[in-house]
Each structure stands twice: as C-alpha cells, then as structure tokens.
Amino acid sequence: MALNTSADAPLPVGEVSRLIGGWIDRLGAVWVEGQITQLSRRPGAGVVFLTLRDPSYDISVSVTCFRQVFEAVADVVSEGARVVVLAKPEWYAPRGQLSLRATEIKPVGVGELLARLEQLKKSLAGEGLFAADRKKALPFLPQLIGLVCGRASAAERDVLENARHRWPAVRFEVRNVPVQGVHAVPQVVQAVKELDALDAVDVIIVARGGGSVEDLLPFSDEQLVRAVAACRTPVVSAIGHEPDNPLLDFVADLRASTPTDAAKKVVPDVGEEYERVRFLRDRARRSVQSFIDREERGLAHALARPSIEDPHRMVDERADQVAALLDRGRRTLGHLLDRADSELSHTHARVVALSPAATLQRGYAVLQKADGHVVRDPDEVAEGEALRARVAEGEFTVRVDA
C-alpha cells in the first residue's frame, strides 16, 4: 500500500526497511534458475553462501541454504554450474539486503540445457533470424578485421597467424573478452557492438576453441544472437566444436568449423590469388593471340580474293560493256534529237505558212480603225473615215471614198 509521507513527516530508515521486509515476507517460494558464481562453504558452518547470476542480463542475487541442502548436490555442483533452486525471498533489515533462502537445489543437466536451446532455436528461427536471405556476403579482401576472442587464447593466435600468413597486409581490431563464465555474454555482446560501430571494420570474427556444452552456452545466449542479427557488418562464427552447434552459428553470416578455418574463409591466400591472376593473364593472352591469328587469317583470305588482289581487273572487264552502252546511248540520243529537229522544222513551216505575215506577203492588207479595230464589214466604216492599212512591209493611211 502507498504510504502517506512528506518532507515534514518522513519515515525513519528502520521503518522503511521493516515495511519492505514485511512485503517480501508475504512472497511465496519460487523456483529460480541461474549460474553459481561464488560459493562459500566454511568448515563447521551450518549455512552455505552462494551467488546466483543471470549471465544474459548481468544480474546477481545472494542465496543461502543449510549445509544439508547443499550437501545433497555437492558432488555435481560447483562454481560455474547452472542450477535450479527452490527459494523464498528474505529481507535482512539491518543492512537492507535482499537474499534467497534455498530449500532445494537441482543441477541443470546437459539434456535439459540442449532441450531449452532447441526450443530457443525454434523460436528465433520462427522470427526469421536464421533465414538465408538475411545473411550478408563477406568482402573479397577485408582491409580491417574485427576479432572477438579470449585474451592470449589459441583461437586468437590461430586466426592472426593464419590470416597474416595468407595475406601479410591484413589488419586486425582485436577485442579480448571472457569466452565462458558469467561475464562472457555481456562482454562479447559489447565487443561485437563496438566493432560493428567502426566504419573501417569490414568483417567481424567471433572465435573460441572447443569446449563442453556448458562452456559454449554463452554463444547460444539469446542476447548475443539478437546482437549479431542486428549487425550491419558481416559476422563469422568460429567456435571450435563438433558436432554440436551453438546458436551463433545459425545467425552468423558465415560459419567456420574452427578459428583456423575462419582465417582461411575470410582472408584470401596471396599465393593462390597470384596464381589465379597469372592463369587469367595467360588465358587472356592466349585469347587475344587467338583472336589476332584468326583475324590475320581472315585478312589474308580477303586479300587473296581477285577483286582485292587486282581491283582494276573488274573495271577493265566492264570497260567494253560500258563503252558499248555509251555508244548505244549516244546513237539513241542522236536519233531522238534528229527526229525532234525534223518535227520542229515541219511544225515551224506549218506555222509560218499559216501566219498573218505570210498572208500579207501574198499582197493582202489589213484595215484598222483609229482605235485598232480590224474592219471586216463595209458597213463598219463611214465615208471620209481615215483607216490604217497594214501590208507586208509596213503600213499607211487611207480614207474611205463613197
């Protein structure tokens, strides 16, 4: 219930602690799963102290139990083990500290872990995080490789040495983190996010040597899987394990069987690339030479043709034919011109014979009035009217006589 308090009427610390304890005491027992990170078994003490941690969220809680409760599982439970405990929350008022009082402890078996991982795998696959179309292609020659691995580990050495042996100029941005235990997941996730934020990093390798199912649990953590799925940089999973696969293998853009295999898949071999370049260069040279030889043969064949070898031969063969056609054309044109000239002369003679001038040449005359009107009828003139008479050689004036 909410308390009525104010700056003028505050509650003492002891009262607040007592109230919190009262609320917590009303809570029932719960089953809790976690990983044991600290274990204290003092000789002769009747109580065992341990710390239970959630590696995915970096949260811990103190747990106490009677010695006989822990002795029941002491042979199979140690620091780093995953357990399930039945415990009731308790509040220690003098220190304001929350803890769990365990009445039963059960180790989490490998089969149970694998079953939970399989269930998580199906759930993430249903979200499409493992889909092939989400996977990004690796660059042919990465200039800067991000590497997440254990400090001074064999996995780090294998990746660095093999990559530099294959391509000496390759550079690395290394993040050394715990690769097992309670601190592995948050630090691996943080390292992956840091490398993904660097624009210069072309690909990220998450590497670790082999180990048991429990040792590889951090690489099946849901938080890590989602962090890798959100990366814009291609991620390579290089966890040395067979035959089990952590979930990191399914979400990564490329899966390598070992750190050495990752170096071989991410970095090309300079010797192999040189041989490939030499092979392609020789192949290109042979192709060009073959093309030149083929074109030279074609050119030689074309030059050997009679029309190219003696280009004037065809002209000479057609010269007589052209001359004959030219002469024929000239004769035809001459006949046409002669015929046209004859027809023109005949037409000219007819025109001349029928012209008014020819009539005048025969002694006829044309009488015209003063206005130029030709006289055709005697009734058209009057006595004493002056007319103009036109003859072949000129004209003169006449006057009408009654």
Short mmCIF file of C-alpha atoms in Angstrom, two decimals:
data_model
loop_
_atom_site.label_atom_id
_atom_site.label_comp_id
_atom_site.label_asym_id
_atom_site.label_seq_id
_atom_site.Cartn_x
_atom_site.Cartn_y
_atom_site.Cartn_z
CA MET A 1 0.00 0.00 0.00
CA ALA A 2 1.17 3.54 -0.65
CA LEU A 3 2.35 5.41 2.43
CA ASN A 4 1.37 8.95 3.34
CA THR A 5 4.72 10.69 3.78
CA SER A 6 6.09 14.14 3.15
CA ALA A 7 9.21 16.17 3.72
CA ASP A 8 7.77 17.27 7.07
CA ALA A 9 6.63 13.79 8.07
CA PRO A 10 9.19 11.29 6.71
CA LEU A 11 9.56 7.67 7.73
CA PRO A 12 12.71 6.52 9.53
CA VAL A 13 15.04 4.21 7.62
CA GLY A 14 14.33 1.43 10.05
CA GLU A 15 10.61 1.73 9.46
CA VAL A 16 11.06 1.68 5.68
CA SER A 17 13.30 -1.38 5.97
CA ARG A 18 10.76 -3.06 8.24
CA LEU A 19 7.94 -2.38 5.78
CA ILE A 20 9.97 -3.72 2.86
CA GLY A 21 10.70 -6.83 4.89
CA GLY A 22 7.00 -7.23 5.62
CA TRP A 23 6.12 -7.02 1.94
CA ILE A 24 8.86 -9.50 0.97
CA ASP A 25 7.84 -11.93 3.74
CA ARG A 26 4.42 -12.18 2.10
CA LEU A 27 6.05 -13.52 -1.09
CA GLY A 28 5.97 -17.26 -1.55
CA ALA A 29 8.76 -19.63 -2.57
CA VAL A 30 9.78 -19.62 -6.24
CA TRP A 31 11.91 -21.78 -8.50
CA VAL A 32 14.89 -19.75 -9.77
CA GLU A 33 17.47 -20.70 -12.42
CA GLY A 34 20.93 -19.22 -12.64
CA GLN A 35 24.65 -19.84 -12.65
CA ILE A 36 26.69 -20.16 -9.47
CA THR A 37 29.44 -17.53 -9.49
CA GLN A 38 30.59 -17.59 -5.87
CA LEU A 39 30.43 -20.45 -3.41
CA SER A 40 31.38 -20.24 0.27
CA ARG A 41 31.41 -23.36 2.42
CA ARG A 42 33.10 -22.54 5.72
CA PRO A 43 34.27 -25.61 7.68
CA GLY A 44 31.92 -26.34 10.51
CA ALA A 45 29.39 -23.70 9.41
CA GLY A 46 25.80 -24.78 9.14
CA VAL A 47 24.97 -22.36 6.35
CA VAL A 48 26.35 -22.27 2.77
CA PHE A 49 26.56 -18.94 0.92
CA LEU A 50 26.49 -18.68 -2.84
CA THR A 51 25.74 -16.10 -5.54
CA LEU A 52 23.31 -16.92 -8.32
CA ARG A 53 23.78 -14.93 -11.54
CA ASP A 54 21.78 -14.44 -14.74
CA PRO A 55 24.53 -14.17 -17.44
CA SER A 56 22.17 -12.79 -20.04
CA TYR A 57 21.23 -9.71 -18.04
CA ASP A 58 24.26 -9.39 -15.73
CA ILE A 59 22.10 -9.60 -12.57
CA SER A 60 23.10 -11.44 -9.38
CA VAL A 61 21.35 -12.34 -6.12
CA SER A 62 22.70 -13.84 -2.89
CA VAL A 63 21.47 -17.27 -1.85
CA THR A 64 21.83 -19.06 1.47
CA CYS A 65 20.92 -22.60 2.40
CA PHE A 66 21.54 -25.06 5.17
CA ARG A 67 24.55 -27.33 4.76
CA GLN A 68 22.44 -30.46 4.40
CA VAL A 69 20.55 -28.85 1.46
CA PHE A 70 23.79 -28.19 -0.40
CA GLU A 71 25.44 -31.49 0.58
CA ALA A 72 22.76 -33.29 -1.43
CA VAL A 73 24.22 -31.87 -4.68
CA ALA A 74 27.77 -31.01 -3.60
CA ASP A 75 29.30 -33.74 -5.79
CA VAL A 76 27.80 -32.36 -9.04
CA VAL A 77 27.54 -28.63 -8.32
CA SER A 78 30.45 -26.18 -8.24
CA GLU A 79 31.21 -22.62 -9.28
CA GLY A 80 30.07 -22.02 -12.87
CA ALA A 81 27.37 -24.69 -12.76
CA ARG A 82 23.80 -23.95 -13.74
CA VAL A 83 21.25 -24.84 -11.10
CA VAL A 84 17.57 -24.51 -10.29
CA VAL A 85 16.75 -23.65 -6.68
CA LEU A 86 13.53 -23.53 -4.72
CA ALA A 87 13.91 -20.46 -2.52
CA LYS A 88 11.96 -17.90 -0.56
CA PRO A 89 12.96 -14.20 -0.76
CA GLU A 90 14.23 -12.77 2.54
CA TRP A 91 14.99 -9.22 3.63
CA TYR A 92 17.81 -8.52 6.10
CA ALA A 93 16.60 -5.28 7.64
CA PRO A 94 19.83 -4.12 9.39
CA ARG A 95 21.70 -4.00 6.10
CA GLY A 96 18.77 -3.52 3.74
CA GLN A 97 19.84 -6.61 1.79
CA LEU A 98 17.71 -8.99 -0.28
CA SER A 99 18.63 -12.67 -0.46
CA LEU A 100 17.07 -16.02 -1.21
CA ARG A 101 16.75 -18.85 1.33
CA ALA A 102 17.04 -22.09 -0.67
CA THR A 103 15.34 -25.25 0.48
CA GLU A 104 16.15 -27.38 -2.59
CA ILE A 105 18.87 -27.27 -5.25
CA LYS A 106 18.82 -29.16 -8.56
CA PRO A 107 21.60 -29.13 -11.15
CA VAL A 108 20.55 -28.40 -14.71
CA GLY A 109 21.55 -31.42 -16.80
CA VAL A 110 23.05 -31.31 -20.29
CA GLY A 111 19.96 -32.88 -21.79
CA GLU A 112 17.76 -30.22 -20.26
CA LEU A 113 20.10 -27.48 -21.49
CA LEU A 114 20.01 -28.89 -25.00
CA ALA A 115 16.23 -29.10 -24.91
CA ARG A 116 15.99 -25.46 -23.88
CA LEU A 117 18.44 -24.45 -26.56
CA GLU A 118 16.39 -26.35 -29.16
CA GLN A 119 13.26 -24.55 -28.03
CA LEU A 120 15.05 -21.18 -28.22
CA LYS A 121 16.40 -22.13 -31.65
CA LYS A 122 12.89 -22.81 -32.96
CA SER A 123 11.60 -19.55 -31.51
CA LEU A 124 14.40 -17.46 -33.09
CA ALA A 125 14.08 -19.32 -36.40
CA GLY A 126 10.37 -18.52 -36.38
CA GLU A 127 11.28 -14.83 -36.19
CA GLY A 128 13.42 -15.23 -39.32
CA LEU A 129 16.76 -14.54 -37.63
CA PHE A 130 18.33 -17.61 -39.27
CA ALA A 131 16.92 -17.00 -42.77
CA ALA A 132 19.39 -17.33 -45.62
CA ASP A 133 18.24 -14.12 -47.31
CA ARG A 134 19.33 -12.11 -44.24
CA LYS A 135 22.94 -13.25 -44.49
CA LYS A 136 25.42 -10.73 -45.86
CA ALA A 137 28.23 -11.59 -48.26
CA LEU A 138 31.79 -11.27 -46.99
CA PRO A 139 34.13 -8.82 -48.78
CA PHE A 140 36.72 -10.42 -51.07
CA LEU A 141 39.66 -8.74 -49.35
CA PRO A 142 38.84 -7.13 -45.97
CA GLN A 143 41.18 -4.31 -45.04
CA LEU A 144 40.37 -4.40 -41.31
CA ILE A 145 39.00 -7.45 -39.48
CA GLY A 146 37.34 -7.26 -36.09
CA LEU A 147 38.22 -10.19 -33.83
CA VAL A 148 36.39 -11.11 -30.61
CA CYS A 149 38.22 -13.81 -28.64
CA GLY A 150 39.77 -14.73 -25.31
CA ARG A 151 42.93 -12.97 -24.17
CA ALA A 152 46.13 -14.76 -25.28
CA SER A 153 44.00 -17.69 -26.45
CA ALA A 154 44.84 -20.33 -29.02
CA ALA A 155 41.87 -19.12 -31.06
CA GLU A 156 43.36 -15.60 -31.28
CA ARG A 157 46.76 -16.98 -32.26
CA ASP A 158 45.28 -19.28 -34.92
CA VAL A 159 43.26 -16.50 -36.55
CA LEU A 160 46.06 -13.91 -36.52
CA GLU A 161 48.84 -16.23 -37.68
CA ASN A 162 46.87 -17.96 -40.42
CA ALA A 163 45.36 -14.73 -41.73
CA ARG A 164 48.71 -12.93 -41.87
CA HIS A 165 50.33 -15.95 -43.46
CA ARG A 166 47.72 -15.88 -46.19
CA TRP A 167 47.72 -12.10 -46.67
CA PRO A 168 50.51 -10.27 -44.77
CA ALA A 169 48.93 -6.81 -45.19
CA VAL A 170 45.70 -7.67 -43.39
CA ARG A 171 44.98 -5.67 -40.21
CA PHE A 172 43.01 -6.62 -37.08
CA GLU A 173 40.99 -4.79 -34.46
CA VAL A 174 41.03 -7.22 -31.51
CA ARG A 175 38.66 -7.26 -28.54
CA ASN A 176 39.76 -9.66 -25.77
CA VAL A 177 36.81 -10.81 -23.66
CA PRO A 178 35.88 -13.78 -21.48
CA VAL A 179 34.55 -16.56 -23.70
CA GLN A 180 32.97 -18.63 -20.92
CA GLY A 181 31.53 -18.00 -17.50
CA VAL A 182 29.07 -15.48 -16.16
CA HIS A 183 30.75 -12.41 -17.65
CA ALA A 184 31.11 -13.81 -21.17
CA VAL A 185 27.75 -12.85 -22.68
CA PRO A 186 27.62 -9.11 -21.82
CA GLN A 187 31.26 -8.57 -22.75
CA VAL A 188 31.04 -10.49 -26.03
CA VAL A 189 27.89 -8.54 -26.93
CA GLN A 190 29.58 -5.24 -26.08
CA ALA A 191 32.66 -6.15 -28.16
CA VAL A 192 30.53 -7.10 -31.18
CA LYS A 193 28.59 -3.83 -30.95
CA GLU A 194 31.80 -1.77 -30.65
CA LEU A 195 33.33 -3.39 -33.73
CA ASP A 196 30.09 -3.07 -35.70
CA ALA A 197 30.06 0.68 -34.94
CA LEU A 198 33.51 1.12 -36.56
CA ASP A 199 33.10 2.01 -40.24
CA ALA A 200 36.62 0.74 -41.03
CA VAL A 201 35.83 -2.82 -39.89
CA ASP A 202 34.85 -4.94 -42.92
CA VAL A 203 34.05 -8.23 -41.15
CA ILE A 204 33.81 -9.49 -37.54
CA ILE A 205 35.06 -12.89 -36.36
CA VAL A 206 33.84 -14.32 -33.06
CA ALA A 207 36.35 -17.06 -32.20
CA ARG A 208 36.79 -19.64 -29.46
CA GLY A 209 38.38 -23.06 -29.21
CA GLY A 210 36.46 -26.20 -28.38
CA GLY A 211 34.72 -26.93 -25.12
CA SER A 212 31.86 -28.70 -23.43
CA VAL A 213 28.23 -27.83 -23.93
CA GLU A 214 28.27 -25.80 -20.71
CA ASP A 215 31.39 -23.91 -21.80
CA LEU A 216 29.77 -22.94 -25.11
CA LEU A 217 26.47 -21.76 -23.60
CA PRO A 218 27.39 -18.03 -23.91
CA PHE A 219 27.41 -18.45 -27.70
CA SER A 220 23.81 -19.71 -27.63
CA ASP A 221 22.56 -16.85 -25.50
CA GLU A 222 19.52 -15.04 -26.93
CA GLN A 223 21.02 -11.62 -26.21
CA LEU A 224 24.14 -12.42 -28.25
CA VAL A 225 22.10 -13.94 -31.09
CA ARG A 226 19.96 -10.81 -31.40
CA ALA A 227 23.03 -8.54 -31.22
CA VAL A 228 24.66 -10.41 -34.11
CA ALA A 229 21.42 -10.38 -36.11
CA ALA A 230 21.30 -6.58 -35.76
CA CYS A 231 24.88 -6.07 -37.03
CA ARG A 232 25.35 -4.25 -40.32
CA THR A 233 28.85 -5.77 -40.62
CA PRO A 234 29.14 -9.42 -41.75
CA VAL A 235 29.81 -11.72 -38.78
CA VAL A 236 31.70 -15.04 -38.88
CA SER A 237 31.15 -17.66 -36.18
CA ALA A 238 34.42 -19.51 -35.48
CA ILE A 239 33.61 -21.70 -32.49
CA GLY A 240 35.72 -24.86 -32.50
CA HIS A 241 33.19 -27.54 -31.71
CA GLU A 242 31.90 -30.77 -33.14
CA PRO A 243 29.25 -31.96 -33.51
CA ASP A 244 27.06 -29.50 -31.56
CA ASN A 245 26.34 -26.06 -32.96
CA PRO A 246 25.76 -23.02 -30.75
CA LEU A 247 23.01 -20.70 -31.96
CA LEU A 248 25.67 -18.18 -33.02
CA ASP A 249 26.42 -20.49 -35.98
CA PHE A 250 22.88 -20.14 -37.30
CA VAL A 251 22.58 -16.35 -37.05
CA ALA A 252 26.11 -15.57 -38.28
CA ASP A 253 26.60 -14.70 -41.95
CA LEU A 254 29.23 -17.45 -42.25
CA ARG A 255 30.02 -20.46 -40.09
CA ALA A 256 33.61 -21.70 -39.77
CA SER A 257 34.40 -25.01 -38.10
CA THR A 258 37.48 -23.64 -36.30
CA PRO A 259 39.30 -20.32 -35.85
CA THR A 260 41.85 -21.52 -38.41
CA ASP A 261 39.05 -22.27 -40.86
CA ALA A 262 37.66 -18.77 -40.27
CA ALA A 263 41.01 -17.21 -41.23
CA LYS A 264 41.05 -19.26 -44.43
CA LYS A 265 37.48 -18.32 -45.36
CA VAL A 266 37.76 -14.60 -44.56
CA VAL A 267 41.24 -13.82 -45.94
CA PRO A 268 42.30 -14.92 -49.46
CA ASP A 269 45.67 -16.60 -49.94
CA VAL A 270 48.11 -14.24 -51.65
CA GLY A 271 49.90 -17.13 -53.36
CA GLU A 272 46.66 -18.60 -54.69
CA GLU A 273 45.48 -15.17 -55.87
CA TYR A 274 48.82 -14.60 -57.61
CA GLU A 275 48.47 -17.94 -59.39
CA ARG A 276 44.89 -17.09 -60.30
CA VAL A 277 45.99 -13.73 -61.71
CA ARG A 278 48.80 -15.43 -63.64
CA PHE A 279 46.40 -18.04 -65.00
CA LEU A 280 43.87 -15.39 -66.04
CA ARG A 281 46.62 -13.27 -67.58
CA ASP A 282 47.89 -16.24 -69.62
CA ARG A 283 44.35 -17.10 -70.59
CA ALA A 284 43.71 -13.53 -71.70
CA ARG A 285 46.97 -13.51 -73.64
CA ARG A 286 46.03 -16.76 -75.41
CA SER A 287 42.56 -15.41 -76.17
CA VAL A 288 43.95 -12.19 -77.63
CA GLN A 289 46.58 -14.07 -79.64
CA SER A 290 43.94 -16.48 -80.94
CA PHE A 291 41.75 -13.54 -81.94
CA ILE A 292 44.68 -11.84 -83.73
CA ASP A 293 45.61 -15.06 -85.56
CA ARG A 294 42.01 -15.59 -86.62
CA GLU A 295 41.71 -12.03 -87.90
CA GLU A 296 45.04 -12.29 -89.73
CA ARG A 297 43.86 -15.44 -91.50
CA GLY A 298 40.62 -13.73 -92.41
CA LEU A 299 42.52 -10.69 -93.71
CA ALA A 300 44.87 -12.88 -95.75
CA HIS A 301 41.90 -14.74 -97.22
CA ALA A 302 40.23 -11.43 -98.10
CA LEU A 303 43.43 -10.08 -99.69
CA ALA A 304 43.74 -13.25 -101.79
CA ARG A 305 40.41 -12.64 -103.50
CA PRO A 306 40.75 -11.47 -107.14
CA SER A 307 38.75 -8.31 -106.53
CA ILE A 308 41.24 -7.23 -103.85
CA GLU A 309 44.38 -8.66 -105.43
CA ASP A 310 43.69 -6.84 -108.78
CA PRO A 311 40.99 -4.24 -108.12
CA HIS A 312 41.25 -2.81 -111.74
CA ARG A 313 40.52 -6.20 -113.30
CA MET A 314 36.78 -5.94 -112.76
CA VAL A 315 36.81 -2.37 -114.09
CA ASP A 316 38.73 -3.45 -117.19
CA GLU A 317 36.31 -6.34 -117.74
CA ARG A 318 33.42 -3.91 -117.73
CA ALA A 319 35.12 -1.18 -119.81
CA ASP A 320 33.97 -2.56 -123.23
CA GLN A 321 30.49 -3.07 -121.91
CA VAL A 322 30.44 0.49 -120.61
CA ALA A 323 31.79 1.82 -123.96
CA ALA A 324 29.15 -0.13 -125.92
CA LEU A 325 26.41 1.15 -123.67
CA LEU A 326 27.78 4.67 -124.00
CA ASP A 327 27.85 4.46 -127.82
CA ARG A 328 24.37 2.98 -127.87
CA GLY A 329 23.17 5.77 -125.64
CA ARG A 330 24.75 8.37 -127.89
CA ARG A 331 23.13 6.87 -131.03
CA THR A 332 19.77 6.64 -129.37
CA LEU A 333 20.01 10.22 -128.18
CA GLY A 334 21.11 11.34 -131.69
CA HIS A 335 18.11 9.61 -133.29
CA LEU A 336 15.81 11.23 -130.81
CA LEU A 337 17.33 14.66 -131.46
CA ASP A 338 17.13 14.25 -135.26
CA ARG A 339 13.51 13.17 -135.07
CA ALA A 340 12.69 16.07 -132.78
CA ASP A 341 14.50 18.51 -135.14
CA SER A 342 12.56 17.21 -138.14
CA GLU A 343 9.28 17.51 -136.29
CA LEU A 344 10.20 21.02 -135.16
CA SER A 345 11.08 22.10 -138.74
CA HIS A 346 7.84 20.71 -140.09
CA THR A 347 5.83 22.41 -137.37
CA HIS A 348 7.70 25.67 -137.98
CA ALA A 349 6.91 25.52 -141.71
CA ARG A 350 3.23 24.98 -141.00
CA VAL A 351 3.18 27.83 -138.50
CA VAL A 352 4.92 30.14 -140.96
CA ALA A 353 2.56 29.18 -143.78
CA LEU A 354 -0.46 29.85 -141.64
CA SER A 355 0.80 33.07 -140.06
CA PRO A 356 -0.79 36.52 -140.85
CA ALA A 357 2.62 37.73 -142.10
CA ALA A 358 2.64 35.08 -144.83
CA THR A 359 -0.83 36.23 -145.90
CA LEU A 360 0.41 39.81 -146.08
CA GLN A 361 3.38 38.64 -148.16
CA ARG A 362 0.93 37.45 -150.77
CA GLY A 363 -0.40 41.02 -151.27
CA TYR A 364 -3.17 41.19 -148.74
CA ALA A 365 -3.70 44.15 -146.45
CA VAL A 366 -5.40 44.56 -143.04
CA LEU A 367 -7.54 47.70 -142.45
CA GLN A 368 -7.80 49.02 -138.92
CA LYS A 369 -9.73 51.88 -137.46
CA ALA A 370 -8.12 54.53 -135.35
CA ASP A 371 -8.87 52.50 -132.21
CA GLY A 372 -7.13 49.43 -133.71
CA HIS A 373 -10.33 47.58 -134.54
CA VAL A 374 -9.99 45.42 -137.67
CA VAL A 375 -12.51 46.21 -140.39
CA ARG A 376 -14.39 43.13 -141.52
CA ASP A 377 -17.59 44.64 -142.95
CA PRO A 378 -18.05 47.72 -145.26
CA ASP A 379 -20.86 48.84 -143.02
CA GLU A 380 -18.39 49.31 -140.18
CA VAL A 381 -16.80 52.40 -141.89
CA ALA A 382 -18.18 55.79 -142.86
CA GLU A 383 -17.43 57.98 -145.83
CA GLY A 384 -14.32 60.05 -145.39
CA GLU A 385 -13.19 57.99 -142.35
CA ALA A 386 -9.42 57.54 -142.11
CA LEU A 387 -8.21 53.98 -141.81
CA ARG A 388 -4.76 52.45 -141.33
CA ALA A 389 -3.77 49.85 -143.93
CA ARG A 390 -1.18 47.29 -142.82
CA VAL A 391 0.79 45.43 -145.53
CA ALA A 392 3.76 43.05 -145.51
CA GLU A 393 6.42 45.73 -145.49
CA GLY A 394 4.68 48.32 -143.31
CA GLU A 395 1.51 50.40 -143.05
CA PHE A 396 -0.10 53.62 -144.44
CA THR A 397 -3.25 55.66 -144.06
CA VAL A 398 -6.23 55.52 -146.49
CA ARG A 399 -9.51 57.35 -146.49
CA VAL A 400 -12.94 55.86 -147.34
CA ASP A 401 -14.50 57.07 -150.59
CA ALA A 402 -18.24 56.62 -151.11
#
